[in-house]
Amino acid sequence: MWDFEVSPKQSIGESVLSELQEQAEADGVALRVGVVLERDGAVLLLDRDDHAAVREQLYLPGTIVRAGEPLAAAVARAMREETGLTVADVVRHLGSFDYLDNAGKTVRREHFAVDVAAAAPVRLSNYAAYRWVPLDGELPVTKSIREILTHYRE
């Protein structure tokens, strides 16, 4: 069914993941996932432009949730496709926010903290560069992502 086998541990609990998917379906919104990976007090952020000395906005790994795809599988796929890293555990849900996509449809982005089998090497596919940004510093992300990362630190 999927282009690679996905079976990360789910410390978060399958019922939490199922409830999030059911609520999005009931609300009639498309689902995306965002993934938070921390290493030594820093979070992995992705950069679309490797020529900018200082980027104003960096991104968390993430992806759309395909029809019929479990959330844990989407989280693992996002990390594998965008960073080459293998998710070992979906640890906890960090929150969500809704926004309008370019076509004007409502999208809900659910965010999850993960552990990976190994945090290196990072192999990018859709981004030009990555950075480990200290969580206690200035986070060059959108306000919505900053709120998710603030919740993560709590």
Coordinates of N, CA, C and O in Angstrom, one line a residue:
M1 N 0.8 -1.2 0.0 CA 0.0 0.0 0.0 C 0.9 1.3 0.0 O 0.6 2.2 -0.7
W2 N 1.9 1.3 0.9 CA 2.8 2.5 0.9 C 4.1 2.1 0.3 O 4.4 1.0 0.1
D3 N 4.9 3.1 -0.1 CA 6.1 2.9 -0.8 C 7.3 2.3 0.1 O 8.3 2.0 -0.4
F4 N 7.0 2.3 1.4 CA 8.0 1.6 2.3 C 7.2 1.1 3.5 O 6.2 1.6 3.9
E5 N 7.8 0.2 4.2 CA 7.1 -0.4 5.4 C 7.3 0.6 6.6 O 8.4 1.0 6.8
V6 N 6.2 0.9 7.3 CA 6.3 1.8 8.4 C 5.6 1.1 9.6 O 4.5 0.7 9.5
S7 N 6.4 1.0 10.7 CA 5.8 0.5 11.9 C 6.5 1.1 13.1 O 7.1 0.3 13.9
P8 N 6.5 2.4 13.3 CA 7.2 2.9 14.5 C 6.4 2.6 15.7 O 5.2 2.4 15.7
K9 N 7.1 2.5 16.8 CA 6.4 2.4 18.1 C 5.6 3.7 18.3 O 5.9 4.7 17.8
Q10 N 4.5 3.5 19.1 CA 3.6 4.6 19.3 C 3.3 4.8 20.8 O 2.3 4.5 21.3
S11 N 4.3 5.5 21.4 CA 4.1 5.7 22.9 C 2.9 6.6 23.1 O 2.3 6.6 24.2
I12 N 2.5 7.4 22.1 CA 1.4 8.3 22.2 C 0.1 7.6 22.4 O -0.8 8.1 22.9
G13 N 0.0 6.4 21.8 CA -1.2 5.6 21.9 C -2.1 5.7 20.7 O -2.3 6.8 20.1
E14 N -2.5 4.5 20.2 CA -3.2 4.5 18.9 C -4.6 5.2 19.0 O -5.0 5.8 18.1
S15 N -5.2 5.2 20.2 CA -6.5 5.8 20.4 C -6.4 7.4 20.2 O -7.3 8.0 19.6
V16 N -5.3 8.0 20.6 CA -5.1 9.4 20.4 C -5.0 9.7 18.9 O -5.7 10.6 18.4
L17 N -4.2 8.9 18.2 CA -4.1 9.1 16.8 C -5.4 8.9 16.1 O -5.7 9.7 15.2
S18 N -6.1 7.9 16.4 CA -7.4 7.6 15.8 C -8.4 8.8 16.0 O -9.1 9.2 15.1
E19 N -8.4 9.3 17.2 CA -9.3 10.4 17.6 C -9.0 11.6 16.8 O -9.9 12.3 16.3
L20 N -7.7 11.9 16.6 CA -7.3 13.1 15.8 C -7.8 12.9 14.4 O -8.3 13.9 13.8
Q21 N -7.6 11.8 13.8 CA -8.0 11.5 12.4 C -9.5 11.6 12.3 O -10.1 12.2 11.4
E22 N -10.3 11.0 13.2 CA -11.7 11.1 13.2 C -12.2 12.5 13.3 O -13.2 12.9 12.6
Q23 N -11.6 13.3 14.2 CA -12.1 14.7 14.4 C -11.8 15.5 13.1 O -12.7 16.3 12.7
A24 N -10.7 15.3 12.4 CA -10.4 16.0 11.2 C -11.5 15.6 10.1 O -12.0 16.5 9.4
E25 N -11.8 14.3 10.1 CA -12.8 13.9 9.1 C -14.1 14.5 9.4 O -14.8 15.0 8.5
A26 N -14.5 14.5 10.7 CA -15.8 15.1 11.1 C -15.9 16.6 10.8 O -16.9 17.1 10.4
D27 N -14.7 17.2 10.9 CA -14.6 18.7 10.7 C -14.5 19.0 9.2 O -14.5 20.2 8.8
G28 N -14.3 18.0 8.4 CA -14.2 18.2 6.9 C -12.9 18.9 6.5 O -12.9 19.6 5.5
V29 N -11.8 18.7 7.2 CA -10.5 19.3 6.9 C -9.5 18.3 6.4 O -9.6 17.1 6.8
A30 N -8.6 18.7 5.5 CA -7.5 17.9 5.1 C -6.5 17.8 6.2 O -6.3 18.8 7.0
L31 N -5.8 16.7 6.3 CA -4.8 16.6 7.4 C -3.4 16.6 6.8 O -3.1 16.1 5.8
R32 N -2.5 17.3 7.6 CA -1.1 17.3 7.4 C -0.4 17.0 8.7 O -1.1 17.2 9.7
V33 N 0.8 16.6 8.7 CA 1.5 16.4 9.9 C 2.8 17.2 9.9 O 3.4 17.4 8.9
G34 N 3.2 17.6 11.1 CA 4.5 18.3 11.3 C 5.2 17.5 12.4 O 4.6 17.0 13.3
V35 N 6.5 17.4 12.2 CA 7.3 16.5 13.1 C 8.4 17.3 13.8 O 9.2 18.1 13.2
V36 N 8.4 17.1 15.1 CA 9.5 17.8 16.0 C 10.5 16.7 16.4 O 10.1 15.7 17.1
L37 N 11.7 17.0 16.0 CA 12.8 16.1 16.5 C 13.8 17.0 17.2 O 14.3 17.9 16.6
E38 N 14.1 16.6 18.4 CA 15.0 17.3 19.3 C 16.3 16.5 19.5 O 16.2 15.3 19.6
R39 N 17.4 17.2 19.4 CA 18.7 16.6 19.8 C 19.5 17.6 20.5 O 19.8 18.7 20.1
D40 N 19.9 17.2 21.7 CA 20.8 18.1 22.6 C 20.3 19.5 22.7 O 21.0 20.5 22.6
G41 N 18.9 19.6 23.0 CA 18.3 20.9 23.2 C 18.1 21.7 21.9 O 17.7 22.9 22.0
A42 N 18.2 21.1 20.8 CA 18.0 21.8 19.5 C 17.0 21.0 18.7 O 16.9 19.8 18.8
V43 N 16.2 21.8 17.9 CA 15.2 21.1 17.0 C 15.7 21.2 15.6 O 16.3 22.1 15.1
L44 N 15.3 20.1 14.9 CA 15.7 20.0 13.4 C 14.7 20.9 12.6 O 13.5 20.7 12.7
L45 N 15.3 21.9 11.9 CA 14.5 22.7 11.0 C 15.1 22.7 9.6 O 16.3 22.6 9.5
L46 N 14.2 22.8 8.7 CA 14.6 22.7 7.3 C 14.5 24.1 6.6 O 13.7 24.9 6.9
D47 N 15.4 24.3 5.6 CA 15.5 25.5 4.9 C 15.4 25.3 3.4 O 16.1 24.4 2.9
R48 N 14.6 26.1 2.8 CA 14.4 25.9 1.3 C 15.5 26.6 0.5 O 15.7 26.3 -0.6
D49 N 16.3 27.5 1.1 CA 17.3 28.2 0.4 C 18.6 28.1 1.0 O 18.9 28.6 2.1
D50 N 19.6 27.4 0.4 CA 20.9 27.3 1.0 C 21.8 28.4 0.7 O 23.0 28.4 1.2
H51 N 21.4 29.5 0.0 CA 22.2 30.6 -0.3 C 22.0 31.8 0.7 O 22.8 32.7 0.8
A52 N 20.9 31.7 1.5 CA 20.6 32.8 2.4 C 21.5 32.6 3.7 O 21.4 31.5 4.3
A53 N 22.2 33.6 4.1 CA 23.0 33.5 5.3 C 22.1 33.4 6.6 O 22.4 32.7 7.5
V54 N 21.0 34.2 6.6 CA 20.1 34.2 7.7 C 18.7 34.1 7.1 O 18.2 35.0 6.4
R55 N 18.0 33.0 7.4 CA 16.7 32.8 6.9 C 15.7 33.3 7.9 O 15.9 33.1 9.1
E56 N 14.7 34.0 7.4 CA 13.7 34.5 8.3 C 12.7 33.3 8.7 O 12.1 33.4 9.8
Q57 N 12.5 32.3 7.9 CA 11.6 31.3 8.2 C 12.1 29.9 7.8 O 12.5 29.7 6.7
L58 N 12.2 29.0 8.8 CA 12.5 27.7 8.6 C 11.3 26.8 8.8 O 10.3 27.3 9.3
Y59 N 11.4 25.5 8.5 CA 10.2 24.6 8.5 C 10.5 23.4 9.3 O 11.6 22.9 9.3
L60 N 9.5 22.8 9.9 CA 9.5 21.5 10.5 C 9.3 20.5 9.3 O 8.6 20.8 8.4
P61 N 9.9 19.3 9.4 CA 9.5 18.2 8.5 C 8.0 18.0 8.6 O 7.4 18.1 9.6
G62 N 7.4 17.7 7.4 CA 6.0 17.4 7.4 C 5.5 17.0 6.1 O 6.3 17.0 5.1
T63 N 4.3 16.5 6.1 CA 3.7 16.1 4.8 C 2.2 16.0 4.9 O 1.6 16.2 6.0
I64 N 1.5 15.8 3.8 CA 0.1 15.5 3.8 C -0.2 14.1 4.2 O 0.7 13.3 4.1
V65 N -1.3 13.9 4.8 CA -1.7 12.5 5.2 C -2.6 12.0 4.0 O -3.6 12.6 3.6
R66 N -2.1 10.9 3.5 CA -2.8 10.3 2.3 C -4.1 9.6 2.8 O -4.2 9.2 3.9
A67 N -5.0 9.5 1.8 CA -6.3 8.9 2.2 C -6.1 7.5 2.7 O -5.3 6.7 2.1
G68 N -6.6 7.2 3.9 CA -6.5 5.8 4.5 C -5.2 5.6 5.2 O -5.0 4.5 5.8
E69 N -4.3 6.6 5.2 CA -3.0 6.4 5.8 C -3.1 6.7 7.3 O -3.6 7.8 7.7
P70 N -2.6 5.8 8.2 CA -2.6 6.1 9.6 C -1.7 7.3 9.9 O -0.7 7.5 9.2
L71 N -2.0 8.1 10.9 CA -1.1 9.2 11.3 C 0.3 8.8 11.6 O 1.2 9.5 11.2
A72 N 0.5 7.7 12.3 CA 1.9 7.3 12.6 C 2.7 7.0 11.3 O 3.8 7.3 11.3
A73 N 2.0 6.4 10.4 CA 2.7 6.1 9.1 C 3.0 7.4 8.4 O 4.1 7.6 7.8
A74 N 2.1 8.4 8.4 CA 2.4 9.7 7.8 C 3.6 10.4 8.5 O 4.4 11.0 7.8
V75 N 3.6 10.3 9.8 CA 4.7 11.0 10.5 C 6.1 10.3 10.1 O 7.0 11.0 9.8
A76 N 6.1 9.0 10.1 CA 7.3 8.2 9.7 C 7.7 8.5 8.2 O 8.8 8.7 7.9
R77 N 6.7 8.6 7.4 CA 6.9 8.9 6.0 C 7.5 10.3 5.8 O 8.4 10.5 5.0
A78 N 7.0 11.3 6.5 CA 7.5 12.7 6.4 C 8.9 12.7 6.8 O 9.7 13.4 6.1
M79 N 9.3 12.1 7.9 CA 10.7 12.1 8.3 C 11.6 11.4 7.2 O 12.7 11.9 6.9
R80 N 11.1 10.2 6.8 CA 11.9 9.4 5.8 C 12.1 10.2 4.5 O 13.2 10.3 4.0
E81 N 11.0 10.7 4.0 CA 11.1 11.4 2.7 C 11.8 12.7 2.7 O 12.5 13.1 1.8
E82 N 11.7 13.5 3.8 CA 12.3 14.8 3.9 C 13.7 14.9 4.5 O 14.4 15.8 4.2
T83 N 14.0 13.9 5.3 CA 15.3 13.9 6.0 C 16.1 12.7 5.9 O 17.3 12.6 6.3
G84 N 15.5 11.6 5.5 CA 16.1 10.3 5.4 C 16.2 9.6 6.8 O 16.8 8.5 6.9
L85 N 15.6 10.2 7.8 CA 15.7 9.6 9.2 C 14.5 8.6 9.4 O 13.4 8.9 8.9
T86 N 14.8 7.6 10.2 CA 13.8 6.6 10.5 C 13.1 6.9 11.9 O 13.9 6.9 12.9
V87 N 11.8 7.1 11.9 CA 11.1 7.3 13.2 C 11.1 5.9 14.0 O 10.7 4.9 13.4
A88 N 11.6 6.0 15.2 CA 11.5 4.8 16.1 C 10.3 4.8 17.0 O 9.8 3.8 17.3
D89 N 9.8 6.1 17.3 CA 8.7 6.2 18.2 C 8.0 7.5 18.0 O 8.6 8.6 17.9
V90 N 6.7 7.5 17.9 CA 5.8 8.7 17.9 C 5.5 8.9 19.4 O 4.7 8.2 20.0
V91 N 6.2 9.9 20.0 CA 6.2 10.1 21.4 C 4.9 10.8 22.0 O 4.3 10.3 22.9
R92 N 4.6 12.0 21.4 CA 3.4 12.7 21.9 C 2.9 13.7 20.9 O 3.6 14.1 20.0
H93 N 1.7 14.0 21.1 CA 1.0 15.0 20.3 C 1.2 16.4 20.8 O 1.2 16.6 22.1
L94 N 1.6 17.3 20.0 CA 2.0 18.7 20.5 C 0.9 19.7 20.2 O 1.1 20.9 20.7
G95 N -0.1 19.4 19.4 CA -1.1 20.4 19.1 C -1.3 20.5 17.6 O -0.6 19.9 16.8
S96 N -2.2 21.4 17.3 CA -2.5 21.6 15.9 C -2.9 23.0 15.6 O -3.1 23.8 16.5
F97 N -3.0 23.4 14.3 CA -3.6 24.6 13.9 C -4.2 24.4 12.5 O -3.8 23.5 11.8
D98 N -5.2 25.2 12.2 CA -5.9 25.1 10.9 C -5.4 26.3 10.1 O -5.2 27.4 10.7
Y99 N -5.4 26.2 8.8 CA -5.1 27.3 7.9 C -5.7 27.0 6.6 O -6.2 25.9 6.3
L100 N -5.7 28.0 5.7 CA -6.3 27.8 4.3 C -5.1 27.5 3.4 O -4.1 28.3 3.4
D101 N -5.3 26.5 2.6 CA -4.2 26.2 1.6 C -4.4 27.2 0.4 O -5.3 28.0 0.4
N102 N -3.5 27.1 -0.6 CA -3.6 28.0 -1.8 C -4.9 27.9 -2.6 O -5.3 28.8 -3.2
A103 N -5.6 26.7 -2.4 CA -6.9 26.6 -3.1 C -8.0 27.0 -2.3 O -9.2 27.0 -2.7
G104 N -7.8 27.6 -1.0 CA -8.8 28.0 -0.2 C -9.5 27.0 0.7 O -10.5 27.2 1.3
K105 N -8.9 25.8 0.7 CA -9.4 24.7 1.5 C -8.8 24.7 2.9 O -7.6 25.0 3.1
T106 N -9.6 24.3 3.9 CA -9.1 24.3 5.3 C -8.2 23.0 5.5 O -8.6 21.9 5.1
V107 N -7.0 23.2 6.0 CA -6.1 22.2 6.3 C -5.8 22.2 7.8 O -5.6 23.3 8.4
R108 N -5.7 21.0 8.5 CA -5.3 21.0 9.9 C -4.0 20.3 9.9 O -3.8 19.2 9.4
R109 N -3.0 21.0 10.6 CA -1.7 20.4 10.7 C -1.5 20.0 12.1 O -1.5 20.8 13.1
E110 N -1.4 18.7 12.3 CA -1.2 18.0 13.6 C 0.3 17.8 13.8 O 1.0 17.4 12.9
H111 N 0.8 18.1 15.0 CA 2.3 18.1 15.2 C 2.6 17.0 16.3 O 1.9 16.9 17.3
F112 N 3.7 16.3 16.0 CA 4.1 15.2 16.9 C 5.6 15.3 17.2 O 6.4 15.6 16.3
A113 N 5.9 14.9 18.4 CA 7.3 14.8 18.8 C 7.7 13.3 18.6 O 6.9 12.4 18.8
V114 N 8.9 13.1 18.0 CA 9.3 11.7 17.7 C 10.7 11.5 18.2 O 11.5 12.4 18.5
D115 N 11.0 10.2 18.3 CA 12.4 9.7 18.5 C 12.8 9.0 17.2 O 11.9 8.4 16.6
V116 N 14.0 9.1 16.8 CA 14.5 8.5 15.6 C 15.5 7.4 16.0 O 16.2 7.4 17.0
A117 N 15.7 6.5 15.0 CA 16.7 5.4 15.2 C 18.1 6.0 15.4 O 18.9 5.6 16.2
A118 N 18.4 7.0 14.5 CA 19.7 7.7 14.6 C 19.4 9.1 14.0 O 18.7 9.2 13.0
A119 N 20.0 10.1 14.6 CA 19.8 11.5 14.2 C 20.7 12.0 13.0 O 20.7 13.1 12.6
A120 N 21.5 11.0 12.5 CA 22.4 11.3 11.4 C 22.6 10.1 10.6 O 22.4 9.0 11.1
P121 N 22.9 10.2 9.4 CA 23.0 11.4 8.6 C 21.7 11.9 8.1 O 20.8 11.1 7.8
V122 N 21.5 13.2 8.0 CA 20.3 13.8 7.5 C 20.5 13.9 6.0 O 21.5 14.4 5.5
R123 N 19.6 13.3 5.2 CA 19.6 13.4 3.8 C 18.4 14.1 3.3 O 17.3 13.5 3.4
L124 N 18.5 15.3 2.8 CA 17.4 16.1 2.4 C 16.9 15.7 0.9 O 17.7 15.4 0.1
S125 N 15.6 15.9 0.7 CA 15.0 15.7 -0.6 C 14.3 16.9 -1.1 O 14.5 17.3 -2.3
N126 N 13.5 17.5 -0.3 CA 12.7 18.7 -0.7 C 13.3 20.0 -0.2 O 12.7 21.1 -0.5
Y127 N 14.3 20.0 0.5 CA 14.9 21.2 1.1 C 16.4 21.3 0.7 O 17.0 20.3 0.4
A128 N 16.9 22.5 0.8 CA 18.3 22.8 0.4 C 19.2 22.6 1.6 O 20.4 22.3 1.4
A129 N 18.8 22.8 2.8 CA 19.6 22.8 3.9 C 18.8 22.5 5.2 O 17.6 22.5 5.2
Y130 N 19.5 22.1 6.2 CA 18.9 21.9 7.5 C 19.8 22.5 8.6 O 20.9 22.7 8.4
R131 N 19.1 22.8 9.8 CA 19.8 23.3 10.9 C 19.2 22.8 12.2 O 18.0 22.5 12.3
W132 N 20.1 22.5 13.1 CA 19.7 22.2 14.5 C 19.6 23.6 15.2 O 20.7 24.2 15.5
V133 N 18.4 24.0 15.6 CA 18.3 25.4 16.2 C 17.9 25.2 17.6 O 17.0 24.5 18.0
P134 N 18.7 25.9 18.5 CA 18.4 25.7 20.0 C 17.0 26.1 20.3 O 16.5 27.2 19.9
L135 N 16.4 25.3 21.1 CA 15.0 25.6 21.5 C 14.9 26.8 22.4 O 13.8 27.4 22.5
D136 N 16.0 27.1 23.1 CA 15.9 28.2 24.1 C 16.4 29.6 23.4 O 16.5 30.6 24.1
G137 N 16.6 29.5 22.1 CA 17.0 30.7 21.4 C 15.8 31.3 20.5 O 14.7 30.9 20.7
E138 N 16.2 32.2 19.7 CA 15.2 32.8 18.7 C 14.9 31.8 17.6 O 15.8 31.4 16.9
L139 N 13.6 31.4 17.5 CA 13.3 30.4 16.6 C 12.8 31.0 15.3 O 11.7 31.7 15.3
P140 N 13.5 30.8 14.2 CA 13.1 31.5 12.9 C 12.0 30.7 12.2 O 12.2 30.1 11.1
V141 N 10.8 30.7 12.8 CA 9.6 29.9 12.3 C 8.4 30.8 12.4 O 8.4 31.9 13.0
T142 N 7.3 30.4 11.8 CA 6.1 31.1 11.9 C 5.6 31.2 13.3 O 6.0 30.4 14.1
K143 N 4.7 32.1 13.6 CA 4.1 32.2 14.9 C 3.4 30.9 15.3 O 3.5 30.5 16.5
S144 N 2.7 30.3 14.4 CA 2.0 29.0 14.7 C 3.0 27.9 15.1 O 2.7 27.2 16.1
I145 N 4.1 27.8 14.4 CA 5.1 26.8 14.7 C 5.8 27.1 16.0 O 6.1 26.2 16.8
R146 N 6.0 28.4 16.2 CA 6.6 28.8 17.5 C 5.8 28.4 18.7 O 6.3 27.9 19.7
E147 N 4.4 28.5 18.6 CA 3.5 28.1 19.6 C 3.6 26.6 19.8 O 3.6 26.1 21.0
I148 N 3.7 25.8 18.8 CA 3.9 24.4 18.9 C 5.2 24.0 19.6 O 5.2 23.2 20.5
L149 N 6.2 24.7 19.3 CA 7.5 24.4 19.9 C 7.5 24.9 21.4 O 8.2 24.3 22.2
T150 N 6.8 25.9 21.7 CA 6.7 26.4 23.1 C 6.0 25.3 23.9 O 6.4 25.0 25.0
H151 N 4.9 24.8 23.3 CA 4.2 23.7 24.0 C 5.1 22.5 24.1 O 5.1 21.8 25.2
Y152 N 5.9 22.2 23.2 CA 6.9 21.1 23.2 C 7.8 21.2 24.4 O 8.1 20.2 25.1
R153 N 8.3 22.4 24.7 CA 9.2 22.7 25.8 C 8.6 22.5 27.2 O 9.3 22.4 28.1
E154 N 7.3 22.6 27.2 CA 6.6 22.6 28.5 C 6.6 21.2 29.2 O 6.7 20.2 28.6

